[in-house]
Coordinates of C-alpha atoms and ligand atoms in Angstrom, one line a residue:
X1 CA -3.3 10.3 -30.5
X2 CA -5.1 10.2 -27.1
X3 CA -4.0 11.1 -23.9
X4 CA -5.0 9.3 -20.6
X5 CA -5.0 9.9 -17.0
X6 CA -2.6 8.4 -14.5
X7 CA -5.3 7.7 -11.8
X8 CA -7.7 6.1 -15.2
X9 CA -10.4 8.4 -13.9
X10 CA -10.6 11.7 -16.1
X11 CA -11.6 11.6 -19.9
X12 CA -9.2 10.8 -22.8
X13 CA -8.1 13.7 -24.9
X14 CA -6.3 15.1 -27.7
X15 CA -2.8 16.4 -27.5
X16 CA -4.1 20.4 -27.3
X17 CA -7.2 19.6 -25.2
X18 CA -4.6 18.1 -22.6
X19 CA -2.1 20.6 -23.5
X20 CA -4.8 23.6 -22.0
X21 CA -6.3 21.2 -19.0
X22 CA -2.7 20.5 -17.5
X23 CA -3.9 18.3 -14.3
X24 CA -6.2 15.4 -15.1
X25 CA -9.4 15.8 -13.4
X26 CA -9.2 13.2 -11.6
X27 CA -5.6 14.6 -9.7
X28 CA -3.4 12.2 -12.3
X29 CA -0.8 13.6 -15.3
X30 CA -1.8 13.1 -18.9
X31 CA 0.3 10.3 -20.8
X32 CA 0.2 9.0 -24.1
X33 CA -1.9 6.2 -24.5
X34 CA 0.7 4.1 -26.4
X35 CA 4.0 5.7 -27.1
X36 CA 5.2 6.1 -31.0
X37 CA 8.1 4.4 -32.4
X38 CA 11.3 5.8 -34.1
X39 CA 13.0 2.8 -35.9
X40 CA 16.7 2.9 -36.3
X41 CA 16.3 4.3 -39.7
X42 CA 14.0 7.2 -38.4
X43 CA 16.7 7.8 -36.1
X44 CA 19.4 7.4 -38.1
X45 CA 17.9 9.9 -40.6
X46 CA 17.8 12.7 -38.0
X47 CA 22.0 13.0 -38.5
X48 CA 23.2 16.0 -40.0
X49 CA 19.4 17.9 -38.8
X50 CA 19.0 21.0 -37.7
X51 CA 17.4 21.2 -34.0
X52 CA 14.4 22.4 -35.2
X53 CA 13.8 19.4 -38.2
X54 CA 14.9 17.0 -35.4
X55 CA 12.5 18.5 -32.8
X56 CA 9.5 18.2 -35.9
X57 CA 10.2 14.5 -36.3
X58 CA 10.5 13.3 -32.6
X59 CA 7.1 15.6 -31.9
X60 CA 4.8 15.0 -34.5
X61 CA 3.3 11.7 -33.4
X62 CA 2.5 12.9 -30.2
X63 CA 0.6 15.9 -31.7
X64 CA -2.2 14.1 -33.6
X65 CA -4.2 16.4 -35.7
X66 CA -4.2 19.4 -33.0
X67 CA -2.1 21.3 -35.2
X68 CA -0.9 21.0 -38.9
X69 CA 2.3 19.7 -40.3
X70 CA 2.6 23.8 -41.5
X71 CA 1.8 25.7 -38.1
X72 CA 3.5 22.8 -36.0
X73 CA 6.3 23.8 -38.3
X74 CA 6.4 27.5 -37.8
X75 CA 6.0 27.4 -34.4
X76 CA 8.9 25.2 -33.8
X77 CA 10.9 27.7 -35.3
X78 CA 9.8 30.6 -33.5
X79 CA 10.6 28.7 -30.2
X80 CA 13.8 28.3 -30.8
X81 CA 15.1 31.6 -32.9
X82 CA 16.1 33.5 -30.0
X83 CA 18.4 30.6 -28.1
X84 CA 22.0 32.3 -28.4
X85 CA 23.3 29.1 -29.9
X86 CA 23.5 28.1 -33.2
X87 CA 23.0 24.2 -31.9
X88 CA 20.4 24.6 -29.6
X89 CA 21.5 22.1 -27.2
X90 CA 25.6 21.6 -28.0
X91 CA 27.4 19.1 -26.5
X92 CA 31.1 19.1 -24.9
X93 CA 33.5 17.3 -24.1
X94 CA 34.2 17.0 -20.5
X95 CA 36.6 13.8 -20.2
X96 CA 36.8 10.9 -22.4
X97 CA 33.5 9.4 -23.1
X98 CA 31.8 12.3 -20.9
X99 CA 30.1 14.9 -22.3
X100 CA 28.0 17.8 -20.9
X101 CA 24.8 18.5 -22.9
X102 CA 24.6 22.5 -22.5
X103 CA 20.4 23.0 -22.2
X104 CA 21.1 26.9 -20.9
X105 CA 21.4 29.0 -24.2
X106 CA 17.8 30.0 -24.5
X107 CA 16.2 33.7 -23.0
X108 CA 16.3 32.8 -19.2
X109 CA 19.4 30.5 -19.2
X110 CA 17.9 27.0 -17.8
X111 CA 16.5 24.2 -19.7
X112 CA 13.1 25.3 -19.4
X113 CA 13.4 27.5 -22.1
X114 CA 13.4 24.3 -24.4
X115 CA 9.8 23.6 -23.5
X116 CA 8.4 26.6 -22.0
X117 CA 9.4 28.8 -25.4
X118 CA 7.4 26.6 -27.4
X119 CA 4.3 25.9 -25.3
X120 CA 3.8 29.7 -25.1
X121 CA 3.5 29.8 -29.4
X122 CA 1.6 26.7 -28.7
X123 CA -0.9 27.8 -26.2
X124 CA -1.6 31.2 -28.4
X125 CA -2.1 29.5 -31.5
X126 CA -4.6 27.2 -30.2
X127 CA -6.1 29.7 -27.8
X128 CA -6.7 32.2 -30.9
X129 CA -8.2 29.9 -32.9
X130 CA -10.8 28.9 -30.0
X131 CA -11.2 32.7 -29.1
X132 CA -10.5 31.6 -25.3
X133 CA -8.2 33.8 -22.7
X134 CA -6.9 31.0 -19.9
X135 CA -5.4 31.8 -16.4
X136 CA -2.0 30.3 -16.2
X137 CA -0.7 29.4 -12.4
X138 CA 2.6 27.6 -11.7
X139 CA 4.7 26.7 -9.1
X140 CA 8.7 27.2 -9.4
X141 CA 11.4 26.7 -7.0
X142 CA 13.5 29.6 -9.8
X143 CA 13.4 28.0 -13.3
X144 CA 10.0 27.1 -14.6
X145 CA 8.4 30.1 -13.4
X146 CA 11.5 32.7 -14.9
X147 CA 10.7 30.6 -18.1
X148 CA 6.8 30.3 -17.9
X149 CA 7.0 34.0 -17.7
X150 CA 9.8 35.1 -20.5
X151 CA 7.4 32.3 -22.6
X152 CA 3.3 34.4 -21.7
X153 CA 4.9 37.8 -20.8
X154 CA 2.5 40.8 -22.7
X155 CA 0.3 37.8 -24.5
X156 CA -3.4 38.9 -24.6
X157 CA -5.2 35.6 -24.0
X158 CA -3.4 34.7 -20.9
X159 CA -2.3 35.8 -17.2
X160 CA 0.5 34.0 -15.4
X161 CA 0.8 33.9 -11.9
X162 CA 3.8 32.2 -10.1
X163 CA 4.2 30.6 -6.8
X164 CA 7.9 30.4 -6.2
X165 CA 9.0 29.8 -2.4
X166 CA 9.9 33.1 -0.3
X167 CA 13.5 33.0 0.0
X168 CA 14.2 29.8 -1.6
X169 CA 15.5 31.4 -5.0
X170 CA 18.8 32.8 -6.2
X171 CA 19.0 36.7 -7.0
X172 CA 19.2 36.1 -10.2
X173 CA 15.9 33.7 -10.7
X174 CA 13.7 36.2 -8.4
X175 CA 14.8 39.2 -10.4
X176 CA 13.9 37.1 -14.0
X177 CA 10.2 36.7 -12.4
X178 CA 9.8 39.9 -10.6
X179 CA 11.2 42.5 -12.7
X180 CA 9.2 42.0 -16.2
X181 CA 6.8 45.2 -16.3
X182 CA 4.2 43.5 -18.2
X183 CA 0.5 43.5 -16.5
X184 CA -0.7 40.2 -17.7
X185 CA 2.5 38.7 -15.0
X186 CA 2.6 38.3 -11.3
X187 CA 4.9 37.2 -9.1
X188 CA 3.5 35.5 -5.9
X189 CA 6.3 35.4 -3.2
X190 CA 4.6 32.4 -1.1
X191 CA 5.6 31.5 2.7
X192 CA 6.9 28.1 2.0
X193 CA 9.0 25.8 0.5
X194 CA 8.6 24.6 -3.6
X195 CA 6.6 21.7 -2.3
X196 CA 4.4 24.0 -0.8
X197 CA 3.7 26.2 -3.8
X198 CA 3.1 23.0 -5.9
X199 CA 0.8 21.3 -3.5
X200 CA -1.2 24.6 -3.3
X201 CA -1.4 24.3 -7.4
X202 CA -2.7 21.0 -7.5
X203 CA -5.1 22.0 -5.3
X204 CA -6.7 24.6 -7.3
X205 CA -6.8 22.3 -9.8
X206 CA -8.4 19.8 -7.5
X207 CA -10.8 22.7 -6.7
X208 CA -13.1 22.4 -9.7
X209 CA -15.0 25.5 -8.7
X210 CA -12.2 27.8 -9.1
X211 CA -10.4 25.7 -12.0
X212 CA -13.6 26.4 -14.4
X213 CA -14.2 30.0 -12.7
X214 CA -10.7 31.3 -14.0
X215 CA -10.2 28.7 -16.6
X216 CA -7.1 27.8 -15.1
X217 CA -4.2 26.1 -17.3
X218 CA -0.7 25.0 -16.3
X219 CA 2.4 25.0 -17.4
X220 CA 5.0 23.2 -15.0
X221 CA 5.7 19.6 -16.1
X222 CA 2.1 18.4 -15.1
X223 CA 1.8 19.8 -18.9
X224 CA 2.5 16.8 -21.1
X225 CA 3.8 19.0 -23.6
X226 CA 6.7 20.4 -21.5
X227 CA 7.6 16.5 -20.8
X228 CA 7.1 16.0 -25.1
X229 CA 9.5 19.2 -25.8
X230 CA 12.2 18.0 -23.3
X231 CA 12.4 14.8 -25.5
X232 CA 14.1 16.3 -28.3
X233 CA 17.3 16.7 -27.2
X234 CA 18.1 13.4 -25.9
X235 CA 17.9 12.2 -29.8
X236 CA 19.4 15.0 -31.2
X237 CA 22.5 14.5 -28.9
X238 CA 22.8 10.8 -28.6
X239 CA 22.4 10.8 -32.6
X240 CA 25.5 13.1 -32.7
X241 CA 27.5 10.5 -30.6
X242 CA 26.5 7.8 -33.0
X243 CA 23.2 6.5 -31.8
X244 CA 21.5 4.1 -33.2
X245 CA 24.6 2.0 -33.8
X246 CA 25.7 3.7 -30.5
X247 CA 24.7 3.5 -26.9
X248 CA 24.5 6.4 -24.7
X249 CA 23.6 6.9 -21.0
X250 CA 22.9 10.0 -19.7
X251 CA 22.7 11.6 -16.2
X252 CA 20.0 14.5 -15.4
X253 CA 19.8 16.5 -12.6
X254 CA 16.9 15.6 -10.6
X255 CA 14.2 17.2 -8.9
X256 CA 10.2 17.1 -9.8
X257 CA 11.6 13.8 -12.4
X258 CA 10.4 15.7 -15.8
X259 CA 13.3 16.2 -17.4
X260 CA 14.8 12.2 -16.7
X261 CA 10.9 11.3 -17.3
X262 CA 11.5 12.9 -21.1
X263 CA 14.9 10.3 -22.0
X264 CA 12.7 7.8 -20.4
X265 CA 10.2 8.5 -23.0
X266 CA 12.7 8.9 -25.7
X267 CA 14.2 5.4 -24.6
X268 CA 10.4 3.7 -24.7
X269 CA 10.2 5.7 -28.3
X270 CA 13.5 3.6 -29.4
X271 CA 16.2 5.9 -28.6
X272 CA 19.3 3.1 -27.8
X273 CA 19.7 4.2 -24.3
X274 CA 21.7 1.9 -21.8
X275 CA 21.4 3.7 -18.4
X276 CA 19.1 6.9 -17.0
X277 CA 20.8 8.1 -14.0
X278 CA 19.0 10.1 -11.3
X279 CA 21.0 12.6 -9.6
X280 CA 20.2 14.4 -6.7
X281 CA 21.4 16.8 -3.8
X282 CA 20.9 16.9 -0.7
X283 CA 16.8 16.4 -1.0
X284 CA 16.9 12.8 -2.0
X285 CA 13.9 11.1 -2.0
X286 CA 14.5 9.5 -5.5
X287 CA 17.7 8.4 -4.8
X288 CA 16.4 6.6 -1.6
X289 CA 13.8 5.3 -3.0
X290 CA 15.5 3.5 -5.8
X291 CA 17.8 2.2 -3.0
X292 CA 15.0 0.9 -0.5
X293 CA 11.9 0.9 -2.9
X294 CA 10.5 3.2 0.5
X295 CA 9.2 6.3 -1.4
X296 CA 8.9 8.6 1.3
X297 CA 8.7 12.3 2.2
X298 CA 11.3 14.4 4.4
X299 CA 12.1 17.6 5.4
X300 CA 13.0 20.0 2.5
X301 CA 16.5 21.4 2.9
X302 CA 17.7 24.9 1.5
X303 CA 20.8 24.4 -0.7
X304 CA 23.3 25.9 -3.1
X305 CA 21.2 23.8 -6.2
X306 CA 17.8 25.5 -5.1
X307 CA 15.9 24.3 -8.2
X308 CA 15.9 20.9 -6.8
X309 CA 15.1 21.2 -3.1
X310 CA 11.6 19.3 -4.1
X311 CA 10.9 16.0 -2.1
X312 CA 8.0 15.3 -3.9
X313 CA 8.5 14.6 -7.5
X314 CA 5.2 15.7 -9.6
X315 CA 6.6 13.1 -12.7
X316 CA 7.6 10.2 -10.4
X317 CA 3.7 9.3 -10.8
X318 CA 3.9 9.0 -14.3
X319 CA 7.1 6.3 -14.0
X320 CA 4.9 4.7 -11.4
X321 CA 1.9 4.1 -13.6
X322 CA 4.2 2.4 -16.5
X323 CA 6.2 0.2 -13.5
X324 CA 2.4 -0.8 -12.6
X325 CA 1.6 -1.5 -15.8
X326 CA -0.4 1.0 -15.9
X327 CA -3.2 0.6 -13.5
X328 CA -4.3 3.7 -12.5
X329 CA -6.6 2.5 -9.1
X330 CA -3.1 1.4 -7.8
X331 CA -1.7 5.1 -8.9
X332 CA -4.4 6.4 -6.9
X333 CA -3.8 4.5 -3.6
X334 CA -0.3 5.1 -3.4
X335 CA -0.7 8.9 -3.9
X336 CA -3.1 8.8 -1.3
X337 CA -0.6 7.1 0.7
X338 CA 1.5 9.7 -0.2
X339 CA -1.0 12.4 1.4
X340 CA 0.0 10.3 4.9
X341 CA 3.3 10.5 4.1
X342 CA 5.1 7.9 1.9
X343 CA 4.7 4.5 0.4
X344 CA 6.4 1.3 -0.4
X345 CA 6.4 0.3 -4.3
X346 CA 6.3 -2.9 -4.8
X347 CA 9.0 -5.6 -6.0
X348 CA 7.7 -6.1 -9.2
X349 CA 7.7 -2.0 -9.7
X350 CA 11.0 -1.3 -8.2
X351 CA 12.5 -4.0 -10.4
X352 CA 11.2 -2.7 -13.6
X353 CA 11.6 1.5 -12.5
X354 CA 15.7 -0.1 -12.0
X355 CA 15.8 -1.6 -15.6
X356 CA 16.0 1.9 -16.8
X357 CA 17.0 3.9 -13.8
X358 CA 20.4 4.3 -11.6
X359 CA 20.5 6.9 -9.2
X360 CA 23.0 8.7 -6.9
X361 CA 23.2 12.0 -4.5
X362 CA 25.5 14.8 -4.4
X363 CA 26.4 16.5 -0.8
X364 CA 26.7 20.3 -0.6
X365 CA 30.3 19.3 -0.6
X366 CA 30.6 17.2 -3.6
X367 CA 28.9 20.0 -5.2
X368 CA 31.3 22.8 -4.4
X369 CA 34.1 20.3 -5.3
X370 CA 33.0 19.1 -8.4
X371 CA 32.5 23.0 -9.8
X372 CA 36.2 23.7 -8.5
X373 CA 37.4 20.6 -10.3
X374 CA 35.5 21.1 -13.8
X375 CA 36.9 24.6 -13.5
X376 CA 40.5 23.7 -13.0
X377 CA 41.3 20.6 -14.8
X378 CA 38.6 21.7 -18.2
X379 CA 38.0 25.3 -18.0
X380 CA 34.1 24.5 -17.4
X381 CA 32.4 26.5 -15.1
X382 CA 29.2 24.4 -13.9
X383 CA 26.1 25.7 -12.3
X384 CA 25.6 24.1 -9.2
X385 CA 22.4 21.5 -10.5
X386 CA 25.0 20.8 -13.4
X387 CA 27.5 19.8 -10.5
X388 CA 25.4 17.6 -9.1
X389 CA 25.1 15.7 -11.9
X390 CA 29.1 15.3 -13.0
X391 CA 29.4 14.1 -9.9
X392 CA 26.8 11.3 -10.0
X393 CA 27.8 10.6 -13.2
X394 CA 31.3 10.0 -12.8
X395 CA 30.1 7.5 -10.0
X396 CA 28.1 5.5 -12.4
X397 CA 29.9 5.8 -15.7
X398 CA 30.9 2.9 -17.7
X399 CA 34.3 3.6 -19.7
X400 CA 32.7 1.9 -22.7
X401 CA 29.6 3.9 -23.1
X402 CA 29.0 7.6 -24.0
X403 CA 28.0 9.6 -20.8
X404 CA 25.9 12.3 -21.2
X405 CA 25.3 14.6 -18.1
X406 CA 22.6 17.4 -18.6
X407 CA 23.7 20.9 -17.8
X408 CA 20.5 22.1 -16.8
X409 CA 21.5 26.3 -16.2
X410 CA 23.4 28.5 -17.1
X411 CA 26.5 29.7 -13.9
X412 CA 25.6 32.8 -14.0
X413 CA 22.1 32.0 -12.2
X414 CA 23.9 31.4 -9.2
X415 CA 26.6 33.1 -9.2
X416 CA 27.4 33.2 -5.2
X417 CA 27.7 29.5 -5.4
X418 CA 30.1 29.5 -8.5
X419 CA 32.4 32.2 -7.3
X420 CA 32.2 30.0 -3.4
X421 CA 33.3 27.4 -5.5
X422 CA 35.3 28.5 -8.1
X423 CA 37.0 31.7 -7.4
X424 CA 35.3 33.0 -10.8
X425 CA 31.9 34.8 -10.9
X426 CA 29.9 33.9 -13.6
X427 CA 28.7 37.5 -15.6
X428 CA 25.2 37.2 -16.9
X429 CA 25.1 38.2 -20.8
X430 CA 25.0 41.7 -22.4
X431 CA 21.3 41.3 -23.1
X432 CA 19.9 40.7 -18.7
X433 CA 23.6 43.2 -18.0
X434 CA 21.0 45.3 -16.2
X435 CA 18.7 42.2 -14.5
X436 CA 20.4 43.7 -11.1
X437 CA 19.3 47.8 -11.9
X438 CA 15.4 47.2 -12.8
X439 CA 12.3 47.5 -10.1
X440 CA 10.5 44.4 -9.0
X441 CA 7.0 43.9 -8.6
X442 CA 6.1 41.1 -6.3
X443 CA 3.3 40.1 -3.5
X444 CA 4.1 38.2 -0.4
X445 CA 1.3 35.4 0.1
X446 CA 0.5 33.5 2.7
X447 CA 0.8 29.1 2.1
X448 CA -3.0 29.1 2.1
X449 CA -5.0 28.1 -0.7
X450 CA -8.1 30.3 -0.1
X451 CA -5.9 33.3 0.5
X452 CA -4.2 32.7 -3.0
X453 CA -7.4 31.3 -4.9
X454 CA -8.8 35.4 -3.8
X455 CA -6.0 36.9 -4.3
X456 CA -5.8 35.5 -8.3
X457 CA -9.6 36.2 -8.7
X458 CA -9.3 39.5 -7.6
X459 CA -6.3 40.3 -9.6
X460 CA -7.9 38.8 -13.0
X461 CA -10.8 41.0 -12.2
X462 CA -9.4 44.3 -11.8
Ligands
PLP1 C1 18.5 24.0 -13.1 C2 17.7 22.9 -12.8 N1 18.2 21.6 -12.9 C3 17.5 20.5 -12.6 C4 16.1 20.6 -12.3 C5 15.4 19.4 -12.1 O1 14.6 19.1 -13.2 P1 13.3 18.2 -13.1 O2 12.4 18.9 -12.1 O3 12.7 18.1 -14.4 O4 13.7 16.9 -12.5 C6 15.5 21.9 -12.3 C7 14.1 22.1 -12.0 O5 13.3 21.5 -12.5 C8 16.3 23.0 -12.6 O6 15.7 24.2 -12.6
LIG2 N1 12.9 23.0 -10.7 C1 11.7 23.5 -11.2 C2 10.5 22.9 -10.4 C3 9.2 22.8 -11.2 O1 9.5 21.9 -12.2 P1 8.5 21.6 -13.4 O2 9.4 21.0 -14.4 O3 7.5 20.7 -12.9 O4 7.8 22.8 -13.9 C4 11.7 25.0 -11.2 O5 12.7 25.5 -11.5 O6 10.7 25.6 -11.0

């Protein structure tokens, strides 16, 4: 299995060698270079499954020889043995014909933990066996980088710094990244917004100097293999609603397009998938763009679903490249249009991005109305991204097909907004009971990419 840039510029490489680069050199995502098939009976087979076996099948393909059937084995269960759910991902019942995929029982309560919990047993099995130490920098607007750093926390070969956007986080998501005591972690406060902090990153990967100097690796959803673990659990739930003699749709909570990017793949892998909804808030520029085909950036607006106040989408690239049939020089020029501001995709694209993808926005106040409704008429408390999805969906569902909205974190992340909403406030469990109590360690940067690129040299020096 190779892996190939979006931009057509960089070298091919192999699932780990891809896994450790993160950015393509040549500013483009990894892909697949042709994407494995499941056949009905390959999908049928995964009834009855454990997560774990399910999550081996779907995988393996993508994984070439990089690790063994064994090790690949092992370290899929040690991803998933400290979720606090027998099921992994559960599904329930939220109306008839609606169900809400529950992605928030692993360590830090969001759906990174699917993906982030097995790249770090990835990364350290493949960075033991090459006797290499990597510098790990990511940018979060709350979940990747709480993940990211539950995932590399106290791991020898690695040091994790996180950009998240001053401000811009709930409580709860600051505390998870600045309270771990462990010296190989630091969180990097950053005068901006979650655009910002990514921009900053792909610009230290774009900075070859510093990129080979501090060997630097990444672990937001540039990674392909966050994208490949996030593909699991759109089999392993549309199998329990009766795929592949069964339909499904699902709507996902949008914001840099990984997660909706993953059912995409699992869809192009053979998954029987009718719709892929986008759902947004208040930052909408997928939702416009699938209106108009204009694919433009606007102002970044603070709201009560903070994880997705992103207006640009890192994965919308990789979309792009398959609706241009993969011809990276036209990837290229539109994201250098995109440096200027925006660009127009073109008929043919936009007609073949909307045979898979719907899309809708939720207001602030949709949001807040939705969580008071799931809470009164089915006992569900939603997080606020969660919201924002049941509320798309229920715009776009069609009676006769299984809905399936993602419920991307856990309420307790943001709690001000569920109580606002609700009257209830969500109580984090037993095990983070004293998240509130313990010290944080953070530094305030500046949005400058010399200042940080010194500040993370001198810190992996010291
Ligand atoms: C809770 C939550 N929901 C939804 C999203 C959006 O997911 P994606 O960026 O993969 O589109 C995020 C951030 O990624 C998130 O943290
Ligand atoms: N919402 C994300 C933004 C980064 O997303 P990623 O999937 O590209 O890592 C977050 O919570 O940080």
């Amino acid at each position: 299995m190779k892996y190939i840039s979006t931009r057509g510029r960089a070298p091919e490489l192999s699932f780990e060698e891809a896994m450790l680069s993160g950015l393509a050199r040549d500013g483009g995502l990894y892909v697949p270079a042709e994407i494995p098939q499941m056949s009905r009976a390959d999908i049928a087979a995964l009834a009855g499954l454990s997560y774990e076996e399910s999550a081996f099948r779907v995988m393996r393909p993508f994984v070439g020889d990089s690790f063994t059937d064994e090790s690949f084995g092992d370290i899929i269960a040690r991803a998933y043995a400290g979720f606090g759910h027998g099921a992994r991902a559960p599904l329930v019942q939220l109306a008839p014909n609606h169900f809400l995929l529950e992605l928030f029982h692993g360590p830090t309560l969001a759906f990174k933990d699917f993906a982030m919990q097995l790249i770090g047993q990835l990364f350290e099995d493949a960075l033991k066996r090459r006797g290499e130490r990597v510098t790990i920098v990511g940018a979060t607007s709350g979940d990747t980088g709480s993940a990211a750093i539950e995932a590399f926390r106290g791991l020898d070969a690695v040091d994790v710094f996180i950009l998240f956007p001053y401000g811009r986080v709930s409580e709860v998501q600051r505390r998870q990244m600045t309270t771990p005591a462990e010296a190989n972690v630091h969180a990097l406060a950053v005068d901006g917004n979650f655009d910002d902090c990514q921009a900053r990153l792909k610009d230290m990967f774009n900075h070859f100097d510093f990129r080979d100097a501090v060997r630097l690796a990444g672990v937001n959803s540039i990674n392909w293999a966050r994208v490949l673990a996030q593909v699991v659990y759109y089999f392993s739930s549309a199998v329990s609603l009766g795929a592949p003699d069964r339909k499904v749709s699902f709507t996902v909570p949008t914001g840099n397009f990984g997660d909706i990017f993953a059912g995409y793949i699992a869809k192009r892998m053979g998954l029987p998938i009718d719709r892929l909804v986008i759902a947004t808030n208040q930052n909408d520029i997928l939702h416009r763009c699938l209106s108009s085909g204009d694919y433009r950036k606007g102002d970044v607006h603070a709201s009560i679903s903070p994880s997705m106040d992103i207006e640009v989408s890192s994965n919308f690239e990789r979309a792009l490249f398959d609706a241009y049939d993969r011809d990276g020089n036209a990837i290229g020029q539109l994201m250098d249009e995109l440096g200027q501001g925006g660009f127009n995709v073109s008929q043919g694209a936009l007609q073949r991005l909307r045979e898979h993808f719907d899309s809708g926005r939720a207001s602030e106040a949709e949001t807040l109305a939705t969580i008071a409704a799931a809470r009164k008429t089915m006992g569900e408390l939603l997080c606020p991204h969660s919201a924002v999805g049941v509320k798309v969906a229920e715009e776009h569902r069609d009676p006769a097909t299984p809905m399936i909205t993602l419920a991307t974190a856990h309420p307790a992340k943001f709690p001000d907004a569920v109580e606002k909403a609700s009257g209830q406030r969500p109580g984090l469990p037993q095990r983070m009971a004293d998240l509130y109590e313990r010290a944080e360690r953070v530094t305030r940067v500046p949005n400058d990419l010399a200042a940080l690129e010194t500040h993370i040299r001198e810190k992996i020096a010291s």
